[in-house]
């Protein structure tokens, strides 16, 4: 059978399985098991098991549950509430100040979280009711947090970057550092847009009156913990003092100390944090197992290599190929979860990128920037539905979609910038200590 026909059959079957509601981990795992049974018979099941175990039995992947637990501890200890309160007191008195405070809170929480949905839910539950109470435009209030929450997949620590790093065999520490500048750039773009809209039309985000300087200064102590934790982790990775896995362990321990220091981390909250961590970790590892087995099978069939050879032989610019890959990612982002997209496409597209002369480290961060857009792209943008779930009853999904639309445009501009100017991603990793 021709390689392109076999690859087409596999893709069609995979899409069909997901269309009928089968979770991505089971869709990938089913295809891998069937292919292994056809290729190797009974021995295929042994190959499936040993491949899955060999990949998951990794020191690098220990970072996944540790970063997730760290984020859950921070969430249940109420540190994010205090950070928003401090930022709201300092900048709430300017037009759009609460929306700007929400974006900054998303940025700070993203630096200790690693997941966009958790960032959106955590900040949204605090900020949206406060903004609506102050007569903020409901589209601006929900759209800015849906977009700001997506920074959780880009600003380190990022679970998506860990997934990509494992599959592409790239340094997770370098990927983390590479995500800092694009993340801050997008955060500033969002803040600039909010200020531009609200300074032109203050009724969209009325300033909060009556905040005294005494209240501002007395609120600063509330933000030190999350800032210290975020900066400590980034500095440790950047200087090479710790590996990402070691940083995850230290960060988890510091988050526990912070929670206990705030005297809010009760035994009940700890049980909630551990339960949430266990559910999320199992979900991610099941996808990893299935994706690695799937990647092993298609690599054995030489499908990525054949596709790579065909694409590199086309008489078109390598940037045209890159543009096509990004359009595929944007299309997939409308119908698939970003984690699933990374799992399915990384084994196929990374060999193509390498053969075209692009840096796979740069491509990985650019990939995650694209996936940030997927978090707010309908019809499957997860952050849109998270926001609908926590928003007041008077806010419709249509309001959230319209509010997120300008931020989708800003995300697309950010994606174009990191493609045109790759040093936005590569500069910080190039200065890291060996």
Short mmCIF file of C-alpha atoms in Angstrom, two decimals:
data_model
loop_
_atom_site.label_atom_id
_atom_site.label_comp_id
_atom_site.label_asym_id
_atom_site.label_seq_id
_atom_site.Cartn_x
_atom_site.Cartn_y
_atom_site.Cartn_z
CA UNK A 1 0.00 0.00 0.00
CA UNK A 2 1.23 3.52 -0.81
CA UNK A 3 2.45 5.47 2.22
CA UNK A 4 0.11 8.42 1.57
CA UNK A 5 -2.93 6.14 1.38
CA UNK A 6 -2.00 4.38 4.62
CA UNK A 7 -1.42 7.69 6.39
CA UNK A 8 -4.75 9.02 5.09
CA UNK A 9 -6.58 5.93 6.37
CA UNK A 10 -5.01 6.30 9.81
CA UNK A 11 -5.93 10.01 10.00
CA UNK A 12 -9.51 9.41 8.84
CA UNK A 13 -10.03 6.58 11.35
CA UNK A 14 -8.56 8.70 14.15
CA UNK A 15 -10.82 11.66 13.34
CA UNK A 16 -13.84 9.33 13.08
CA UNK A 17 -13.16 7.79 16.49
CA UNK A 18 -12.89 11.22 18.12
CA UNK A 19 -15.98 12.43 16.24
CA UNK A 20 -18.00 9.61 17.81
CA UNK A 21 -16.92 10.72 21.26
CA UNK A 22 -14.08 8.31 22.06
CA UNK A 23 -11.48 10.13 24.22
CA UNK A 24 -8.22 10.95 22.45
CA UNK A 25 -6.16 8.61 24.63
CA UNK A 26 -8.37 5.65 23.73
CA UNK A 27 -8.54 6.66 20.06
CA UNK A 28 -4.75 6.74 19.79
CA UNK A 29 -4.34 3.62 21.92
CA UNK A 30 -6.90 1.66 19.88
CA UNK A 31 -5.15 2.51 16.60
CA UNK A 32 -1.74 1.64 18.08
CA UNK A 33 -2.95 -1.73 19.42
CA UNK A 34 -4.69 -2.68 16.16
CA UNK A 35 -1.64 -1.70 14.09
CA UNK A 36 0.71 -3.55 16.47
CA UNK A 37 -1.45 -6.68 16.31
CA UNK A 38 -1.45 -6.58 12.49
CA UNK A 39 2.28 -5.91 12.23
CA UNK A 40 3.63 -8.19 14.95
CA UNK A 41 0.76 -10.45 16.06
CA UNK A 42 0.82 -11.48 19.71
CA UNK A 43 4.28 -9.98 20.05
CA UNK A 44 2.71 -6.61 19.22
CA UNK A 45 0.98 -6.47 22.60
CA UNK A 46 4.34 -7.00 24.28
CA UNK A 47 5.86 -4.22 22.17
CA UNK A 48 2.97 -1.92 23.07
CA UNK A 49 3.42 -2.55 26.80
CA UNK A 50 7.21 -2.22 26.85
CA UNK A 51 7.13 0.96 24.72
CA UNK A 52 4.55 2.58 26.98
CA UNK A 53 6.38 1.59 30.17
CA UNK A 54 9.77 2.62 28.83
CA UNK A 55 8.53 6.09 27.93
CA UNK A 56 6.48 6.78 31.06
CA UNK A 57 9.18 5.44 33.40
CA UNK A 58 11.00 8.75 33.04
CA UNK A 59 12.55 11.10 35.58
CA UNK A 60 11.50 14.04 33.40
CA UNK A 61 7.81 13.15 33.66
CA UNK A 62 7.94 13.31 37.47
CA UNK A 63 7.67 17.08 36.93
CA UNK A 64 4.10 16.71 35.65
CA UNK A 65 2.34 15.66 38.90
CA UNK A 66 4.61 17.92 40.96
CA UNK A 67 3.80 21.06 38.95
CA UNK A 68 0.11 20.15 39.00
CA UNK A 69 0.15 19.61 42.77
CA UNK A 70 2.00 22.91 43.25
CA UNK A 71 -0.71 24.74 41.29
CA UNK A 72 -3.49 23.01 43.24
CA UNK A 73 -1.91 23.91 46.57
CA UNK A 74 -1.61 27.56 45.49
CA UNK A 75 -5.22 27.48 44.30
CA UNK A 76 -6.70 26.01 47.48
CA UNK A 77 -4.56 28.16 49.80
CA UNK A 78 -6.11 31.37 48.39
CA UNK A 79 -2.85 33.00 47.31
CA UNK A 80 -4.34 33.94 43.92
CA UNK A 81 -7.20 35.81 45.65
CA UNK A 82 -4.71 37.92 47.57
CA UNK A 83 -2.62 38.67 44.47
CA UNK A 84 -5.69 39.98 42.61
CA UNK A 85 -6.73 42.07 45.63
CA UNK A 86 -3.30 43.73 45.79
CA UNK A 87 -3.18 44.45 42.05
CA UNK A 88 -6.74 45.79 42.09
CA UNK A 89 -5.84 48.26 44.84
CA UNK A 90 -2.79 49.52 42.96
CA UNK A 91 -4.22 49.96 39.47
CA UNK A 92 -7.99 49.77 39.94
CA UNK A 93 -8.29 53.58 40.01
CA UNK A 94 -7.47 53.95 36.28
CA UNK A 95 -9.97 53.21 33.49
CA UNK A 96 -9.85 49.47 32.82
CA UNK A 97 -7.71 48.98 35.92
CA UNK A 98 -9.55 45.88 37.15
CA UNK A 99 -9.22 44.24 33.73
CA UNK A 100 -5.50 45.06 33.70
CA UNK A 101 -5.22 43.65 37.24
CA UNK A 102 -6.94 40.48 35.96
CA UNK A 103 -4.40 40.14 33.13
CA UNK A 104 -1.49 40.62 35.53
CA UNK A 105 -3.02 38.10 37.93
CA UNK A 106 -3.34 35.60 35.06
CA UNK A 107 0.32 36.21 34.18
CA UNK A 108 1.49 35.69 37.77
CA UNK A 109 -0.69 32.63 38.32
CA UNK A 110 0.42 31.15 34.98
CA UNK A 111 3.99 31.27 36.32
CA UNK A 112 3.06 28.79 39.06
CA UNK A 113 0.31 26.83 37.34
CA UNK A 114 1.13 25.37 33.90
CA UNK A 115 -2.46 24.95 32.68
CA UNK A 116 -4.75 27.48 31.02
CA UNK A 117 -8.07 26.13 32.29
CA UNK A 118 -6.94 26.32 35.92
CA UNK A 119 -5.67 29.87 35.43
CA UNK A 120 -8.93 30.96 33.77
CA UNK A 121 -11.13 29.37 36.42
CA UNK A 122 -9.08 30.64 39.36
CA UNK A 123 -8.79 34.27 38.28
CA UNK A 124 -12.21 34.34 36.63
CA UNK A 125 -14.05 33.33 39.79
CA UNK A 126 -12.42 36.24 41.62
CA UNK A 127 -12.27 38.96 38.97
CA UNK A 128 -15.46 38.65 36.89
CA UNK A 129 -17.92 39.26 39.79
CA UNK A 130 -15.77 42.19 40.95
CA UNK A 131 -15.70 43.76 37.48
CA UNK A 132 -19.43 43.28 36.95
CA UNK A 133 -20.11 44.87 40.34
CA UNK A 134 -18.13 47.89 39.11
CA UNK A 135 -20.21 48.03 35.86
CA UNK A 136 -17.47 46.76 33.55
CA UNK A 137 -18.54 45.76 30.06
CA UNK A 138 -19.33 42.05 30.30
CA UNK A 139 -17.62 41.22 27.01
CA UNK A 140 -14.39 42.91 28.06
CA UNK A 141 -14.54 41.38 31.55
CA UNK A 142 -14.88 37.79 30.31
CA UNK A 143 -12.82 38.04 27.11
CA UNK A 144 -9.72 39.41 28.83
CA UNK A 145 -9.66 36.58 31.39
CA UNK A 146 -10.35 33.83 28.83
CA UNK A 147 -7.36 35.11 26.83
CA UNK A 148 -5.19 35.83 29.87
CA UNK A 149 -5.85 32.37 31.25
CA UNK A 150 -4.42 30.87 28.05
CA UNK A 151 -1.03 32.26 29.11
CA UNK A 152 -0.94 29.30 31.50
CA UNK A 153 0.17 27.02 28.63
CA UNK A 154 3.00 29.34 27.57
CA UNK A 155 4.59 30.95 30.63
CA UNK A 156 6.67 28.34 32.49
CA UNK A 157 6.00 25.90 33.99
CA UNK A 158 3.96 24.61 31.05
CA UNK A 159 2.51 21.09 30.92
CA UNK A 160 2.26 21.33 27.11
CA UNK A 161 5.98 22.09 26.88
CA UNK A 162 6.77 19.05 29.00
CA UNK A 163 4.69 16.91 26.63
CA UNK A 164 6.42 18.36 23.56
CA UNK A 165 9.88 18.08 25.15
CA UNK A 166 9.35 14.39 25.97
CA UNK A 167 8.05 13.52 22.48
CA UNK A 168 10.55 15.65 20.54
CA UNK A 169 13.46 14.88 22.91
CA UNK A 170 14.13 18.57 23.49
CA UNK A 171 15.36 20.23 26.70
CA UNK A 172 12.33 21.09 28.82
CA UNK A 173 14.35 23.73 30.70
CA UNK A 174 15.21 25.47 27.42
CA UNK A 175 11.57 25.27 26.31
CA UNK A 176 10.46 26.83 29.59
CA UNK A 177 12.88 29.73 29.26
CA UNK A 178 11.97 30.16 25.59
CA UNK A 179 8.33 30.69 26.58
CA UNK A 180 9.02 33.63 28.90
CA UNK A 181 9.45 36.42 26.34
CA UNK A 182 6.48 35.43 24.12
CA UNK A 183 4.32 35.08 27.24
CA UNK A 184 5.26 38.52 28.56
CA UNK A 185 4.89 40.01 25.07
CA UNK A 186 1.34 38.69 24.73
CA UNK A 187 0.45 39.80 28.25
CA UNK A 188 1.62 43.35 27.45
CA UNK A 189 -0.31 43.29 24.16
CA UNK A 190 -3.48 42.32 26.03
CA UNK A 191 -2.93 45.04 28.64
CA UNK A 192 -2.23 47.63 25.93
CA UNK A 193 -5.46 46.73 24.15
CA UNK A 194 -7.49 47.01 27.38
CA UNK A 195 -6.01 50.42 28.23
CA UNK A 196 -6.54 51.68 24.66
CA UNK A 197 -10.22 50.68 24.70
CA UNK A 198 -10.94 51.94 28.21
CA UNK A 199 -9.10 55.26 27.90
CA UNK A 200 -11.09 55.97 24.73
CA UNK A 201 -14.34 54.83 26.35
CA UNK A 202 -14.11 54.80 30.18
CA UNK A 203 -17.64 53.38 30.46
CA UNK A 204 -16.23 49.99 29.35
CA UNK A 205 -14.09 49.84 32.50
CA UNK A 206 -14.95 52.54 35.04
CA UNK A 207 -12.19 53.43 37.52
CA UNK A 208 -12.61 52.34 41.13
CA UNK A 209 -12.77 55.38 43.44
CA UNK A 210 -11.81 55.69 47.09
CA UNK A 211 -8.65 53.56 47.24
CA UNK A 212 -6.21 55.13 49.70
CA UNK A 213 -2.41 54.90 49.61
CA UNK A 214 -2.52 53.21 53.00
CA UNK A 215 -4.62 50.41 51.50
CA UNK A 216 -2.23 50.12 48.57
CA UNK A 217 0.90 49.79 50.68
CA UNK A 218 -0.73 47.43 53.18
CA UNK A 219 -1.80 45.09 50.33
CA UNK A 220 1.73 44.52 49.02
CA UNK A 221 2.49 41.74 51.48
CA UNK A 222 -0.22 39.65 49.83
CA UNK A 223 1.63 39.36 46.52
CA UNK A 224 5.13 38.48 47.71
CA UNK A 225 4.52 34.73 47.95
CA UNK A 226 3.43 34.07 44.37
CA UNK A 227 6.12 36.44 43.02
CA UNK A 228 8.83 34.75 45.07
CA UNK A 229 7.74 31.29 43.97
CA UNK A 230 7.56 32.21 40.25
CA UNK A 231 10.89 34.08 40.21
CA UNK A 232 12.69 31.41 42.24
CA UNK A 233 11.67 28.64 39.82
CA UNK A 234 12.59 30.61 36.69
CA UNK A 235 15.96 31.68 38.11
CA UNK A 236 16.77 28.11 39.17
CA UNK A 237 16.07 26.77 35.66
CA UNK A 238 17.79 29.67 33.89
CA UNK A 239 21.00 29.40 35.91
CA UNK A 240 21.08 25.61 35.64
CA UNK A 241 20.99 25.13 39.41
CA UNK A 242 18.12 22.65 39.08
CA UNK A 243 16.54 20.56 36.36
CA UNK A 244 12.82 21.21 35.67
CA UNK A 245 11.96 18.07 37.63
CA UNK A 246 13.98 19.23 40.64
CA UNK A 247 12.45 22.70 40.35
CA UNK A 248 9.00 21.09 40.39
CA UNK A 249 9.82 19.29 43.63
CA UNK A 250 11.23 22.40 45.29
CA UNK A 251 8.33 24.52 43.99
CA UNK A 252 5.81 22.03 45.36
CA UNK A 253 7.50 22.14 48.78
CA UNK A 254 7.61 25.97 48.78
CA UNK A 255 3.93 26.12 47.76
CA UNK A 256 3.13 23.86 50.71
CA UNK A 257 5.08 26.14 53.09
CA UNK A 258 3.32 29.22 51.67
CA UNK A 259 -0.09 27.59 52.09
CA UNK A 260 0.69 26.62 55.67
CA UNK A 261 2.10 30.09 56.36
CA UNK A 262 -1.17 31.67 55.20
CA UNK A 263 -3.00 29.28 57.61
CA UNK A 264 -5.58 28.41 54.96
CA UNK A 265 -4.30 25.02 53.89
CA UNK A 266 -6.61 22.87 55.95
CA UNK A 267 -6.66 19.07 55.79
CA UNK A 268 -9.83 19.29 53.68
CA UNK A 269 -8.14 21.60 51.18
CA UNK A 270 -5.11 19.32 51.04
CA UNK A 271 -7.35 16.36 50.17
CA UNK A 272 -8.95 18.41 47.39
CA UNK A 273 -5.52 19.37 46.06
CA UNK A 274 -4.25 15.77 46.03
CA UNK A 275 -7.47 14.48 44.46
CA UNK A 276 -7.36 17.12 41.70
CA UNK A 277 -3.68 16.40 41.08
CA UNK A 278 -4.31 12.65 40.79
CA UNK A 279 -7.15 13.08 38.27
CA UNK A 280 -5.24 15.51 36.07
CA UNK A 281 -2.02 13.48 36.17
CA UNK A 282 -3.78 10.24 35.22
CA UNK A 283 -5.49 11.99 32.31
CA UNK A 284 -2.18 13.39 30.98
CA UNK A 285 -0.21 10.17 31.42
CA UNK A 286 -2.86 8.08 29.65
CA UNK A 287 -2.61 10.43 26.67
CA UNK A 288 1.19 10.20 26.77
CA UNK A 289 1.15 6.39 26.83
CA UNK A 290 -1.25 6.20 23.89
CA UNK A 291 0.56 8.90 21.91
CA UNK A 292 3.97 7.31 22.38
CA UNK A 293 2.68 3.92 21.26
CA UNK A 294 0.98 5.55 18.27
CA UNK A 295 4.19 7.42 17.40
CA UNK A 296 6.20 4.20 17.66
CA UNK A 297 3.90 2.44 15.19
CA UNK A 298 3.81 5.20 12.58
CA UNK A 299 7.60 5.62 12.85
CA UNK A 300 8.02 1.88 12.29
CA UNK A 301 5.85 2.21 9.16
CA UNK A 302 8.13 5.09 8.02
CA UNK A 303 5.13 7.37 7.50
CA UNK A 304 6.63 10.57 9.01
CA UNK A 305 9.85 9.99 7.07
CA UNK A 306 7.96 9.47 3.79
CA UNK A 307 5.84 12.58 4.40
CA UNK A 308 8.97 14.54 5.29
CA UNK A 309 10.72 13.49 2.07
CA UNK A 310 7.68 14.41 -0.02
CA UNK A 311 7.24 17.86 1.55
CA UNK A 312 10.92 18.80 1.38
CA UNK A 313 10.89 17.86 -2.29
CA UNK A 314 8.11 20.33 -3.10
CA UNK A 315 9.23 23.41 -5.10
CA UNK A 316 8.01 25.87 -2.44
CA UNK A 317 9.58 27.98 0.28
CA UNK A 318 10.13 26.39 3.67
CA UNK A 319 8.15 29.29 5.15
CA UNK A 320 5.18 28.30 2.99
CA UNK A 321 5.40 24.84 4.55
CA UNK A 322 5.61 26.40 8.02
CA UNK A 323 2.57 28.56 7.27
CA UNK A 324 0.67 25.45 6.15
CA UNK A 325 1.59 23.61 9.35
CA UNK A 326 0.35 26.55 11.45
CA UNK A 327 -2.92 26.65 9.53
CA UNK A 328 -3.33 22.93 10.25
CA UNK A 329 -2.70 23.61 13.95
CA UNK A 330 -5.28 26.43 13.96
CA UNK A 331 -7.81 24.16 12.25
CA UNK A 332 -7.15 21.33 14.70
CA UNK A 333 -7.44 23.80 17.57
CA UNK A 334 -11.08 24.31 16.61
CA UNK A 335 -11.93 20.64 17.13
CA UNK A 336 -9.28 19.17 19.47
CA UNK A 337 -7.73 19.78 22.87
CA UNK A 338 -4.22 21.36 22.64
CA UNK A 339 -2.65 18.49 24.56
CA UNK A 340 -4.12 16.00 22.10
CA UNK A 341 -2.87 18.08 19.15
CA UNK A 342 0.67 18.00 20.50
CA UNK A 343 0.49 14.27 21.13
CA UNK A 344 -0.80 13.46 17.64
CA UNK A 345 1.19 15.87 15.48
CA UNK A 346 4.61 16.12 17.13
CA UNK A 347 5.90 12.75 15.81
CA UNK A 348 4.73 13.73 12.31
CA UNK A 349 5.77 17.38 12.03
CA UNK A 350 9.03 17.59 14.01
CA UNK A 351 11.01 15.52 11.43
CA UNK A 352 9.68 17.84 8.70
CA UNK A 353 10.69 20.95 10.63
CA UNK A 354 14.19 19.60 11.27
CA UNK A 355 14.67 18.63 7.62
CA UNK A 356 13.65 22.15 6.56
CA UNK A 357 16.35 23.64 8.79
CA UNK A 358 14.18 25.07 11.56
CA UNK A 359 15.22 24.76 15.20
CA UNK A 360 12.94 22.22 16.96
CA UNK A 361 13.29 24.20 20.21
CA UNK A 362 11.96 27.33 18.50
CA UNK A 363 9.25 25.28 16.80
CA UNK A 364 8.12 23.83 20.14
CA UNK A 365 7.57 27.24 21.73
CA UNK A 366 5.93 28.54 18.54
CA UNK A 367 3.69 25.46 18.62
CA UNK A 368 2.58 26.32 22.16
CA UNK A 369 1.92 29.95 21.14
CA UNK A 370 -0.40 28.54 18.47
CA UNK A 371 -2.04 26.29 21.05
CA UNK A 372 -2.69 29.33 23.24
CA UNK A 373 -4.85 30.61 20.39
CA UNK A 374 -6.61 27.22 20.32
CA UNK A 375 -7.68 27.70 23.96
CA UNK A 376 -10.03 30.55 22.93
CA UNK A 377 -10.94 29.45 19.39
CA UNK A 378 -14.53 28.22 18.94
CA UNK A 379 -16.15 25.77 18.78
CA UNK A 380 -13.91 23.82 21.21
CA UNK A 381 -11.97 26.61 22.94
CA UNK A 382 -11.89 25.22 26.47
CA UNK A 383 -11.36 28.59 28.15
CA UNK A 384 -14.59 29.91 26.60
CA UNK A 385 -16.60 27.15 28.26
CA UNK A 386 -14.71 27.43 31.54
CA UNK A 387 -15.58 31.13 31.54
CA UNK A 388 -19.24 30.39 30.77
CA UNK A 389 -19.33 27.94 33.66
CA UNK A 390 -18.13 30.49 36.22
CA UNK A 391 -19.69 33.67 34.78
CA UNK A 392 -22.86 35.26 36.22
CA UNK A 393 -26.16 34.12 34.61
CA UNK A 394 -26.59 37.36 32.62
CA UNK A 395 -23.45 36.63 30.57
CA UNK A 396 -24.06 34.43 27.54
CA UNK A 397 -21.60 32.32 25.57
CA UNK A 398 -22.08 34.78 22.71
CA UNK A 399 -20.88 37.61 24.98
CA UNK A 400 -17.76 35.62 25.87
CA UNK A 401 -17.06 34.79 22.21
CA UNK A 402 -17.38 38.44 21.17
CA UNK A 403 -15.21 39.51 24.09
CA UNK A 404 -12.48 37.01 23.20
CA UNK A 405 -12.42 37.87 19.48
CA UNK A 406 -10.02 40.88 19.74
CA UNK A 407 -7.68 38.76 21.86
CA UNK A 408 -7.74 36.02 19.21
CA UNK A 409 -6.49 38.65 16.74
CA UNK A 410 -3.75 39.69 19.19
CA UNK A 411 -2.74 36.03 19.65
CA UNK A 412 -2.51 35.65 15.86
CA UNK A 413 -0.33 38.77 15.68
CA UNK A 414 1.87 37.36 18.45
CA UNK A 415 2.20 34.08 16.53
CA UNK A 416 3.25 35.99 13.41
CA UNK A 417 5.81 37.97 15.42
CA UNK A 418 7.54 34.89 16.87
CA UNK A 419 7.74 33.43 13.33
CA UNK A 420 9.11 36.62 11.74
CA UNK A 421 11.44 37.38 14.69
CA UNK A 422 12.55 33.99 16.10
CA UNK A 423 14.88 35.71 18.58
CA UNK A 424 11.81 36.59 20.66
CA UNK A 425 11.90 32.90 21.59
CA UNK A 426 15.57 32.05 21.19
CA UNK A 427 17.31 34.98 22.87
CA UNK A 428 16.82 33.97 26.51
CA UNK A 429 17.67 30.25 25.95
CA UNK A 430 20.84 31.32 24.12
CA UNK A 431 22.04 33.18 27.24
CA UNK A 432 21.41 30.29 29.63
CA UNK A 433 24.31 28.90 31.61
CA UNK A 434 25.49 25.53 30.18
#
